[in-house]
C-alpha cells in the first residue's frame, strides 16, 4: 500500500494490523487471523532490504522510501507483490508514484482517490471501476453533513480574528453535545509561525492544542494522536499535513484561521470533519465570513447546512470529470504516449469563419505537414466536429551552426465545426498556419465572420467595463496618425475623442464580462452590473478573433465555442454600429464600394524602403514614391485600380470586395536586397486605403464609416483669392485673350515672402508649385501648392473639381522632409522643371545644402481651386467632408493645410 504521508502510513499500518474497519462492517470474518503488516520507514537501498519484506502480508510505505525514482532506492524484484494499492491515487502522474507503478509490471493495481481530477489535468492511469458519490455517502451515513458557523470578528486585524475564532471554538467545544461525544478540534492555518502563535491564543481561551507541521517526526505524530485521543489536547493545530486521507472521526469542529485557496483542498479539509460518530454530533466549520471568497465563496455564502452544498459541488465535479474523460476517449485515433488528450488545454482564443456550404470540409482528412512541420497527432471526436492537430518543430538557435542545442517545440491546433450555426472556430499559432490548416481540411477560401458578428457577440454578453481598446487607422497611417492606437486601464470607454472617430475604427476591444458559460444577461445601455463569475472577453476585428485568458479542456473548449455562436445569434441579423458602450465604429465587410473614390493612399510603411516598380514588358522602372495611384468604381463589387509611372507605363488591376486584387499584366516590386514580389501581392498583404466623398474609406475587404458629424472648416485654413484677370478654366495653358492661367496668376497672388518658386508641373510632380521662404535658414517655410482649373467659368460647389487636386495634396505628404524634397527637386530641375521666382543658382545651392545638412521646416500644403466658391467650403455638402479629411490628414503629418477658393 502506497500512501502520501507518514501520518497516513501510521494510520493504515495500525488499521490493517487489526482489520478494524473490515471487521466492523463484516467484510472480514471475526476469526480471520490478522495479517503480518510491515511499515517501511527507511529507503530500500539494497536487494536484501527488499527481500526482508517477503515474509509480510502487507507492506505500507510512502513513495519517499519505496520509489526507485530516488537514487538511494534499489530496484525491487518485479514479482515481490501480487497487488499494489495506491491511496490518494490522484498523485500517480507524479514521477515518484509512477516509478513505483512501473516497478511491479505483473501486479494488479488498484487506485483509490476522492479527488478525481488534478489541477494540472494530467490523467490518472486506468479506467474508473467504481464510483461512490458524496451524496450517497451522506445518505448512507458514511459521512455526516457539515454546518458552517460564521464568526464576526468585528475587525480586519488578524489577531482580533484569531481570538474571536478561538473563543467561539472553545464555546462549541464546551457545548453539551460536543462534550457528550468527545469532539475534538481541527484548526488550520498557512504557516508554522502563525500556528505557533495560535497555540498561545487557544491556551488563553482555555484550550490546549497539539501542534502538527510538515517537520513533525513520526514519533511526534504518534504522540500527538495519542494526546488528542486521550483528551490531554483539545485538538490539532495543523499547517496542511492533516489533509487528504487523514481519518480521526472525533474531529468535529473545524476552524479556518487561514482558508484554503481552492475548492479541492477545502473539500479535503471538510472531509476530516465529516466522519460520523455514534452519538450523531454535528460537524461544524468556523470561519470569518469576510475571508472566504474565490473558488470557495459559494461554500460560505449562507448559513445553510453543508448537506446540500458540499454534495452538489463535489459530485458535480466528479461527474463533469467523468464526462470529459469519456469525451477524449472517443477520439480517433487515440494518441500515443506521452501525449494525453485529457491533459490538453487550449487557450480560449479562436478565429471564426463562416461556412455557407460545408460539403468540402473534412476535419478527419489525412494531413502530413502543416507550415513545413510534421503532424505528430491528428484526431477527431466521434462526431467529427472537433479536430486536434499537434505539430512538431525542430528549433535551433539562429546564432549556432551546429545541432548541439537543437530541441523540439510542439504547437497545438484545434478546429471545431459548429453545424448549428455554420461556423468554424480555429485555435492556432499564426494566421498563415491556420489558413494552411483550413486548406488541408478542404476549406481553401475561408471567409472570416463579418465584424458585425463580433458586435452582436459583445452586445449579447453582460459587459461591466472595457479595460483595453485598440483603434486601427481608417486611413493610411503616418505623421501623428498612428497605424494602431491602444488604450488600456479604467475608463477607456470614454477616452475616445470625437475627432478620432473619423480617423479610426475599432481594432480590438477587451471587456470584463460575466462568464458567458455561467450566465446569460444582455447589457442595458452598454453596461451591466456584473456580480459573480467575472472573466475577460476580447475580440479582434481585423482577424475575426475571440479570446479569453483562461484555458479549457477539449470538451469545455467545444462548449465555449458553441456558446459564442449562440450568443452572436441572439440578435439575429441586427448589426450594431460598434462595440456597445464605445463611441467608435467597428469596420464592416464591404458589401459594395461607395461612389466616387477620389484618393488612393499607399500604406506609409511601404514608403522610404527603396521599393522600385518594374514593368516587365517595357523594362521601365520607377520608385514607389513617384508612382501615382488612383481608383475608379467599375461596379458595386469592383474597383479599378490604376498606377501611373512618371515615364508613362500604367498598371491596371481590379479589386473585389473580398480584398483580392487581380491583373492581367502585373508589375514586379524590387527591394534594395534584391527580393522580388508582385505589386498585386504587395497591395493585398499591405492594403491601400481608398477615400470617398461621403467620408468613408475602404482598406482591403473592410469599410470604415465615420460616426460623428464634421466640424466647420476653421477660418485659418481658408485663404480665398479674387483670381483677377485669371481664366479659371485654364490650368497652365490656353487661357482666354487678356487673361492668365491659374498657374500664371498664382505666383502673382503669393506674397513677397515666397522667395523661391519652383514649377514642377509635369508627370511625377512633387507639387505644381513649390515655394520656399528662407528668411529663417534654420527653419524655412516650404509650401507645396496643388493647382486645378475649374470645370466651369463660374465658381460653385462642384465635388468633381476637387477629386484630383485633393488627392494630389494628400499624397504629397511623402515629401515633408527637406533632404528628400531637395534631392527630388534637384533631379527634376535637371530634367525640365524650372525656377519661376528667384535665382536658379541660389535655389540649386540651397537644395544641395539641404541634401548634405537637412533642416527642420514649417510645411504648408495648399490647394488652389478657383472653381470652388468660398461660400461652399462649409456648405454641409460632401465638399465640407472632403476638406475635413484633407485638414486632418495634413495636420496629422505636422503640416498646415490651406485652401484657396474663389472669393466671389
Short mmCIF file of C-alpha atoms in Angstrom, two decimals, residues 743-759 769-773 829 834-844:
data_model
loop_
_atom_site.label_atom_id
_atom_site.label_comp_id
_atom_site.label_asym_id
_atom_site.label_seq_id
_atom_site.Cartn_x
_atom_site.Cartn_y
_atom_site.Cartn_z
CA UNK A 743 -0.61 78.65 -62.69
CA UNK A 744 0.46 82.03 -64.10
CA UNK A 745 -1.72 84.00 -61.69
CA UNK A 746 -0.75 82.04 -58.57
CA UNK A 747 2.83 83.43 -58.16
CA UNK A 748 1.45 86.93 -58.61
CA UNK A 749 -1.04 86.30 -55.80
CA UNK A 750 1.57 84.86 -53.46
CA UNK A 751 3.24 87.37 -51.19
CA UNK A 752 6.85 88.50 -51.47
CA UNK A 753 7.82 86.19 -48.59
CA UNK A 754 7.84 83.29 -51.07
CA UNK A 755 11.46 83.94 -52.07
CA UNK A 756 11.79 80.99 -54.43
CA UNK A 757 9.12 79.38 -56.61
CA UNK A 758 9.85 76.11 -58.46
CA UNK A 759 7.49 74.98 -61.23
CA UNK A 769 4.49 74.83 -57.48
CA UNK A 770 6.96 74.56 -54.62
CA UNK A 771 7.72 77.81 -52.80
CA UNK A 772 10.44 78.49 -50.21
CA UNK A 773 10.59 81.27 -47.63
CA UNK A 829 15.38 70.73 -62.28
CA UNK A 834 12.08 75.46 -63.81
CA UNK A 835 12.54 78.20 -61.24
CA UNK A 836 9.76 80.83 -61.63
CA UNK A 837 10.94 83.18 -58.88
CA UNK A 838 14.45 83.69 -57.53
CA UNK A 839 17.91 82.98 -58.92
CA UNK A 840 18.16 79.35 -60.15
CA UNK A 841 21.78 79.25 -58.90
CA UNK A 842 20.67 80.25 -55.40
CA UNK A 843 17.88 77.67 -55.47
CA UNK A 844 20.27 74.90 -56.51
#
